[in-house]
């Protein structure tokens, strides 16, 4: 089955954070603080998808309170932080919503994402993912992580399913 055909089956998305929602950079600030940058294009697509009843989960090895705040602000309820075994969290997410593998698009960028990507209906990665991830991805976005790659895959799914229509979703 082709990638475009599989998009019609997607009901849910699972994303990593660093390298997917962000470009992977960490800014070191005075006082030992760190920060990441996320893209409003991705935020807009996430909010639009949730409004259209798509389920979104985030599974990350990180545990940054500012990231948690942003993810919650976007309306994502399923945030698995400090994940040492993404497969366990993926199975929990899937079970919670009674989803089948073929109904989930997963986007990751590094080795720790590969196990869940291999079992997802569609595996995708940003342009700047590591080579091993690119090799198992059905779709490699032409956009880098943190620059709109999340929006790229959400928009494709919603367009093919007829749900990417003009509305009053605000930039976030």
PDB file of C-alpha atoms in Angstrom:
ATOM      1  CA  UNK A   1       0.000   0.000   0.000  1.00  0.00           C
ATOM      2  CA  UNK A   2       1.378   3.419  -0.917  1.00  0.00           C
ATOM      3  CA  UNK A   3       2.208   6.131   1.578  1.00  0.00           C
ATOM      4  CA  UNK A   4      -0.568   8.433   0.293  1.00  0.00           C
ATOM      5  CA  UNK A   5      -3.133   5.633   0.544  1.00  0.00           C
ATOM      6  CA  UNK A   6      -2.081   4.887   4.130  1.00  0.00           C
ATOM      7  CA  UNK A   7      -2.693   8.542   5.092  1.00  0.00           C
ATOM      8  CA  UNK A   8      -6.424   7.883   4.757  1.00  0.00           C
ATOM      9  CA  UNK A   9      -6.275   5.469   7.725  1.00  0.00           C
ATOM     10  CA  UNK A  10      -4.549   7.805  10.190  1.00  0.00           C
ATOM     11  CA  UNK A  11      -6.488   8.743  13.327  1.00  0.00           C
ATOM     12  CA  UNK A  12      -3.567   9.565  15.614  1.00  0.00           C
ATOM     13  CA  UNK A  13      -0.056  10.979  15.647  1.00  0.00           C
ATOM     14  CA  UNK A  14       2.873  10.251  17.956  1.00  0.00           C
ATOM     15  CA  UNK A  15       5.784  12.691  17.990  1.00  0.00           C
ATOM     16  CA  UNK A  16       9.153  12.940  19.678  1.00  0.00           C
ATOM     17  CA  UNK A  17      10.178  16.391  20.974  1.00  0.00           C
ATOM     18  CA  UNK A  18      13.874  17.097  20.438  1.00  0.00           C
ATOM     19  CA  UNK A  19      14.657  17.015  16.740  1.00  0.00           C
ATOM     20  CA  UNK A  20      10.976  16.868  15.755  1.00  0.00           C
ATOM     21  CA  UNK A  21       9.098  19.645  17.569  1.00  0.00           C
ATOM     22  CA  UNK A  22      12.463  21.378  18.033  1.00  0.00           C
ATOM     23  CA  UNK A  23      15.565  21.541  15.867  1.00  0.00           C
ATOM     24  CA  UNK A  24      17.459  19.685  18.573  1.00  0.00           C
ATOM     25  CA  UNK A  25      19.261  22.747  19.855  1.00  0.00           C
ATOM     26  CA  UNK A  26      19.416  23.569  23.541  1.00  0.00           C
ATOM     27  CA  UNK A  27      20.199  27.142  24.474  1.00  0.00           C
ATOM     28  CA  UNK A  28      22.270  27.437  27.631  1.00  0.00           C
ATOM     29  CA  UNK A  29      21.165  30.446  29.638  1.00  0.00           C
ATOM     30  CA  UNK A  30      22.698  32.173  32.669  1.00  0.00           C
ATOM     31  CA  UNK A  31      22.086  30.383  35.933  1.00  0.00           C
ATOM     32  CA  UNK A  32      22.234  26.935  34.358  1.00  0.00           C
ATOM     33  CA  UNK A  33      18.844  27.257  32.692  1.00  0.00           C
ATOM     34  CA  UNK A  34      18.195  25.761  29.273  1.00  0.00           C
ATOM     35  CA  UNK A  35      15.555  26.454  26.651  1.00  0.00           C
ATOM     36  CA  UNK A  36      14.323  25.069  23.355  1.00  0.00           C
ATOM     37  CA  UNK A  37      12.535  26.720  20.453  1.00  0.00           C
ATOM     38  CA  UNK A  38       9.346  25.386  18.878  1.00  0.00           C
ATOM     39  CA  UNK A  39       7.656  26.529  15.692  1.00  0.00           C
ATOM     40  CA  UNK A  40       4.203  28.168  15.558  1.00  0.00           C
ATOM     41  CA  UNK A  41       3.482  26.399  12.256  1.00  0.00           C
ATOM     42  CA  UNK A  42       3.635  23.093  14.117  1.00  0.00           C
ATOM     43  CA  UNK A  43       1.518  24.503  16.940  1.00  0.00           C
ATOM     44  CA  UNK A  44      -1.162  25.696  14.527  1.00  0.00           C
ATOM     45  CA  UNK A  45      -1.405  22.276  12.887  1.00  0.00           C
ATOM     46  CA  UNK A  46      -1.573  20.481  16.247  1.00  0.00           C
ATOM     47  CA  UNK A  47      -4.424  22.696  17.464  1.00  0.00           C
ATOM     48  CA  UNK A  48      -6.249  22.275  14.135  1.00  0.00           C
ATOM     49  CA  UNK A  49      -5.823  18.485  14.267  1.00  0.00           C
ATOM     50  CA  UNK A  50      -7.123  18.271  17.838  1.00  0.00           C
ATOM     51  CA  UNK A  51     -10.134  20.418  16.883  1.00  0.00           C
ATOM     52  CA  UNK A  52     -10.807  17.859  14.159  1.00  0.00           C
ATOM     53  CA  UNK A  53     -10.684  14.943  16.626  1.00  0.00           C
ATOM     54  CA  UNK A  54      -7.268  13.555  15.798  1.00  0.00           C
ATOM     55  CA  UNK A  55      -5.430  12.104  18.776  1.00  0.00           C
ATOM     56  CA  UNK A  56      -1.901  13.343  19.420  1.00  0.00           C
ATOM     57  CA  UNK A  57       0.661  11.866  21.743  1.00  0.00           C
ATOM     58  CA  UNK A  58       4.180  12.986  22.553  1.00  0.00           C
ATOM     59  CA  UNK A  59       6.763  10.500  23.781  1.00  0.00           C
ATOM     60  CA  UNK A  60      10.118  11.941  24.790  1.00  0.00           C
ATOM     61  CA  UNK A  61      13.146  11.006  26.813  1.00  0.00           C
ATOM     62  CA  UNK A  62      13.314  14.581  28.098  1.00  0.00           C
ATOM     63  CA  UNK A  63      11.587  16.002  31.132  1.00  0.00           C
ATOM     64  CA  UNK A  64      11.572  19.762  30.672  1.00  0.00           C
ATOM     65  CA  UNK A  65       8.805  21.686  32.436  1.00  0.00           C
ATOM     66  CA  UNK A  66       8.701  24.369  29.724  1.00  0.00           C
ATOM     67  CA  UNK A  67       8.213  21.706  27.046  1.00  0.00           C
ATOM     68  CA  UNK A  68       5.423  20.133  29.122  1.00  0.00           C
ATOM     69  CA  UNK A  69       3.776  23.539  29.422  1.00  0.00           C
ATOM     70  CA  UNK A  70       3.922  24.125  25.637  1.00  0.00           C
ATOM     71  CA  UNK A  71       2.591  20.643  24.838  1.00  0.00           C
ATOM     72  CA  UNK A  72      -0.288  21.111  27.289  1.00  0.00           C
ATOM     73  CA  UNK A  73      -0.944  24.632  25.965  1.00  0.00           C
ATOM     74  CA  UNK A  74      -1.424  23.153  22.489  1.00  0.00           C
ATOM     75  CA  UNK A  75      -4.058  20.801  23.895  1.00  0.00           C
ATOM     76  CA  UNK A  76      -2.048  17.579  23.795  1.00  0.00           C
ATOM     77  CA  UNK A  77      -3.194  15.485  26.740  1.00  0.00           C
ATOM     78  CA  UNK A  78      -0.935  12.482  26.229  1.00  0.00           C
ATOM     79  CA  UNK A  79       2.579  13.566  27.123  1.00  0.00           C
ATOM     80  CA  UNK A  80       5.016  10.834  28.107  1.00  0.00           C
ATOM     81  CA  UNK A  81       8.121  12.483  29.534  1.00  0.00           C
ATOM     82  CA  UNK A  82      11.331  10.854  30.691  1.00  0.00           C
ATOM     83  CA  UNK A  83      10.462   7.791  28.636  1.00  0.00           C
ATOM     84  CA  UNK A  84      13.132   5.152  29.012  1.00  0.00           C
ATOM     85  CA  UNK A  85      11.179   2.676  26.884  1.00  0.00           C
ATOM     86  CA  UNK A  86       9.122   4.406  24.209  1.00  0.00           C
ATOM     87  CA  UNK A  87       7.561   1.091  23.166  1.00  0.00           C
ATOM     88  CA  UNK A  88       5.816   0.725  26.545  1.00  0.00           C
ATOM     89  CA  UNK A  89       4.462   4.284  26.359  1.00  0.00           C
ATOM     90  CA  UNK A  90       3.412   3.777  22.728  1.00  0.00           C
ATOM     91  CA  UNK A  91       1.462   0.654  23.703  1.00  0.00           C
ATOM     92  CA  UNK A  92      -0.185   2.555  26.575  1.00  0.00           C
ATOM     93  CA  UNK A  93      -1.219   5.360  24.203  1.00  0.00           C
ATOM     94  CA  UNK A  94      -2.529   2.867  21.666  1.00  0.00           C
ATOM     95  CA  UNK A  95      -4.489   0.932  24.279  1.00  0.00           C
ATOM     96  CA  UNK A  96      -5.968   4.059  25.859  1.00  0.00           C
ATOM     97  CA  UNK A  97      -7.648   4.998  22.573  1.00  0.00           C
ATOM     98  CA  UNK A  98      -8.159   1.467  21.226  1.00  0.00           C
ATOM     99  CA  UNK A  99      -5.972   2.273  18.214  1.00  0.00           C
ATOM    100  CA  UNK A 100      -4.439  -0.116  15.718  1.00  0.00           C
ATOM    101  CA  UNK A 101      -0.862   0.356  14.514  1.00  0.00           C
ATOM    102  CA  UNK A 102      -2.064   1.249  11.014  1.00  0.00           C
ATOM    103  CA  UNK A 103      -4.061   4.181  12.442  1.00  0.00           C
ATOM    104  CA  UNK A 104      -0.969   5.899  13.877  1.00  0.00           C
ATOM    105  CA  UNK A 105       1.634   8.071  12.150  1.00  0.00           C
ATOM    106  CA  UNK A 106       4.824   8.337  14.185  1.00  0.00           C
ATOM    107  CA  UNK A 107       7.508  10.958  13.589  1.00  0.00           C
ATOM    108  CA  UNK A 108      10.919  10.557  15.183  1.00  0.00           C
ATOM    109  CA  UNK A 109      14.459  11.601  14.417  1.00  0.00           C
ATOM    110  CA  UNK A 110      16.864   9.444  16.410  1.00  0.00           C
ATOM    111  CA  UNK A 111      17.661   5.873  17.411  1.00  0.00           C
ATOM    112  CA  UNK A 112      15.369   5.831  20.457  1.00  0.00           C
ATOM    113  CA  UNK A 113      12.355   6.417  18.173  1.00  0.00           C
ATOM    114  CA  UNK A 114      12.998   3.511  15.827  1.00  0.00           C
ATOM    115  CA  UNK A 115      11.142   0.737  17.677  1.00  0.00           C
ATOM    116  CA  UNK A 116       7.825   2.594  17.686  1.00  0.00           C
ATOM    117  CA  UNK A 117       8.347   3.852  14.154  1.00  0.00           C
ATOM    118  CA  UNK A 118       8.778   0.282  12.901  1.00  0.00           C
ATOM    119  CA  UNK A 119       5.347  -0.770  14.223  1.00  0.00           C
ATOM    120  CA  UNK A 120       3.403   2.367  13.300  1.00  0.00           C
ATOM    121  CA  UNK A 121       1.110   2.541  10.316  1.00  0.00           C
ATOM    122  CA  UNK A 122       3.314   5.250   8.876  1.00  0.00           C
ATOM    123  CA  UNK A 123       6.827   6.141  10.005  1.00  0.00           C
ATOM    124  CA  UNK A 124       8.025   9.635   9.190  1.00  0.00           C
ATOM    125  CA  UNK A 125      11.009  11.774  10.049  1.00  0.00           C
ATOM    126  CA  UNK A 126      12.242  15.330   9.550  1.00  0.00           C
ATOM    127  CA  UNK A 127      14.827  16.095   6.883  1.00  0.00           C
ATOM    128  CA  UNK A 128      17.602  16.281   9.503  1.00  0.00           C
ATOM    129  CA  UNK A 129      16.934  12.913  11.181  1.00  0.00           C
ATOM    130  CA  UNK A 130      19.823  10.491  11.650  1.00  0.00           C
ATOM    131  CA  UNK A 131      20.526   8.133   8.753  1.00  0.00           C
ATOM    132  CA  UNK A 132      19.251   4.999  10.518  1.00  0.00           C
ATOM    133  CA  UNK A 133      15.863   6.651  11.040  1.00  0.00           C
ATOM    134  CA  UNK A 134      15.724   7.858   7.443  1.00  0.00           C
ATOM    135  CA  UNK A 135      16.333   4.302   6.284  1.00  0.00           C
ATOM    136  CA  UNK A 136      13.207   2.984   8.060  1.00  0.00           C
ATOM    137  CA  UNK A 137      10.964   5.990   7.332  1.00  0.00           C
ATOM    138  CA  UNK A 138       8.254   5.740   4.725  1.00  0.00           C
ATOM    139  CA  UNK A 139       8.234   9.512   4.512  1.00  0.00           C
ATOM    140  CA  UNK A 140      11.121  11.924   4.974  1.00  0.00           C
ATOM    141  CA  UNK A 141       9.815  15.450   5.281  1.00  0.00           C
ATOM    142  CA  UNK A 142      11.641  18.045   3.185  1.00  0.00           C
ATOM    143  CA  UNK A 143      11.432  20.205   6.322  1.00  0.00           C
ATOM    144  CA  UNK A 144      13.800  20.024   9.283  1.00  0.00           C
ATOM    145  CA  UNK A 145      12.679  19.326  12.829  1.00  0.00           C
ATOM    146  CA  UNK A 146      11.565  22.478  14.622  1.00  0.00           C
ATOM    147  CA  UNK A 147      10.920  24.225  11.310  1.00  0.00           C
ATOM    148  CA  UNK A 148       7.471  22.842  10.430  1.00  0.00           C
ATOM    149  CA  UNK A 149       7.995  19.081   9.918  1.00  0.00           C
ATOM    150  CA  UNK A 150       5.179  18.308  12.384  1.00  0.00           C
ATOM    151  CA  UNK A 151       2.819  20.531  10.401  1.00  0.00           C
ATOM    152  CA  UNK A 152       3.932  18.886   7.169  1.00  0.00           C
ATOM    153  CA  UNK A 153       2.667  15.433   8.183  1.00  0.00           C
ATOM    154  CA  UNK A 154      -0.453  16.663   9.979  1.00  0.00           C
ATOM    155  CA  UNK A 155      -1.435  18.805   7.008  1.00  0.00           C
ATOM    156  CA  UNK A 156      -0.934  15.908   4.569  1.00  0.00           C
ATOM    157  CA  UNK A 157      -3.192  13.612   6.608  1.00  0.00           C
ATOM    158  CA  UNK A 158      -5.874  16.238   7.090  1.00  0.00           C
ATOM    159  CA  UNK A 159      -5.856  17.263   3.413  1.00  0.00           C
ATOM    160  CA  UNK A 160      -6.162  13.715   2.091  1.00  0.00           C
ATOM    161  CA  UNK A 161      -9.025  13.114   4.544  1.00  0.00           C
ATOM    162  CA  UNK A 162     -10.741  16.391   3.569  1.00  0.00           C
ATOM    163  CA  UNK A 163     -10.259  18.036   6.971  1.00  0.00           C
ATOM    164  CA  UNK A 164      -7.755  20.792   6.111  1.00  0.00           C
ATOM    165  CA  UNK A 165     -10.273  23.544   5.585  1.00  0.00           C
ATOM    166  CA  UNK A 166     -10.164  27.200   6.443  1.00  0.00           C
ATOM    167  CA  UNK A 167     -11.229  27.965   9.980  1.00  0.00           C
ATOM    168  CA  UNK A 168     -10.531  30.447  12.725  1.00  0.00           C
ATOM    169  CA  UNK A 169      -7.692  28.569  14.414  1.00  0.00           C
ATOM    170  CA  UNK A 170      -5.292  31.157  15.828  1.00  0.00           C
ATOM    171  CA  UNK A 171      -1.526  31.031  15.705  1.00  0.00           C
ATOM    172  CA  UNK A 172      -0.185  29.493  18.879  1.00  0.00           C
TER     173      UNK A 172
END
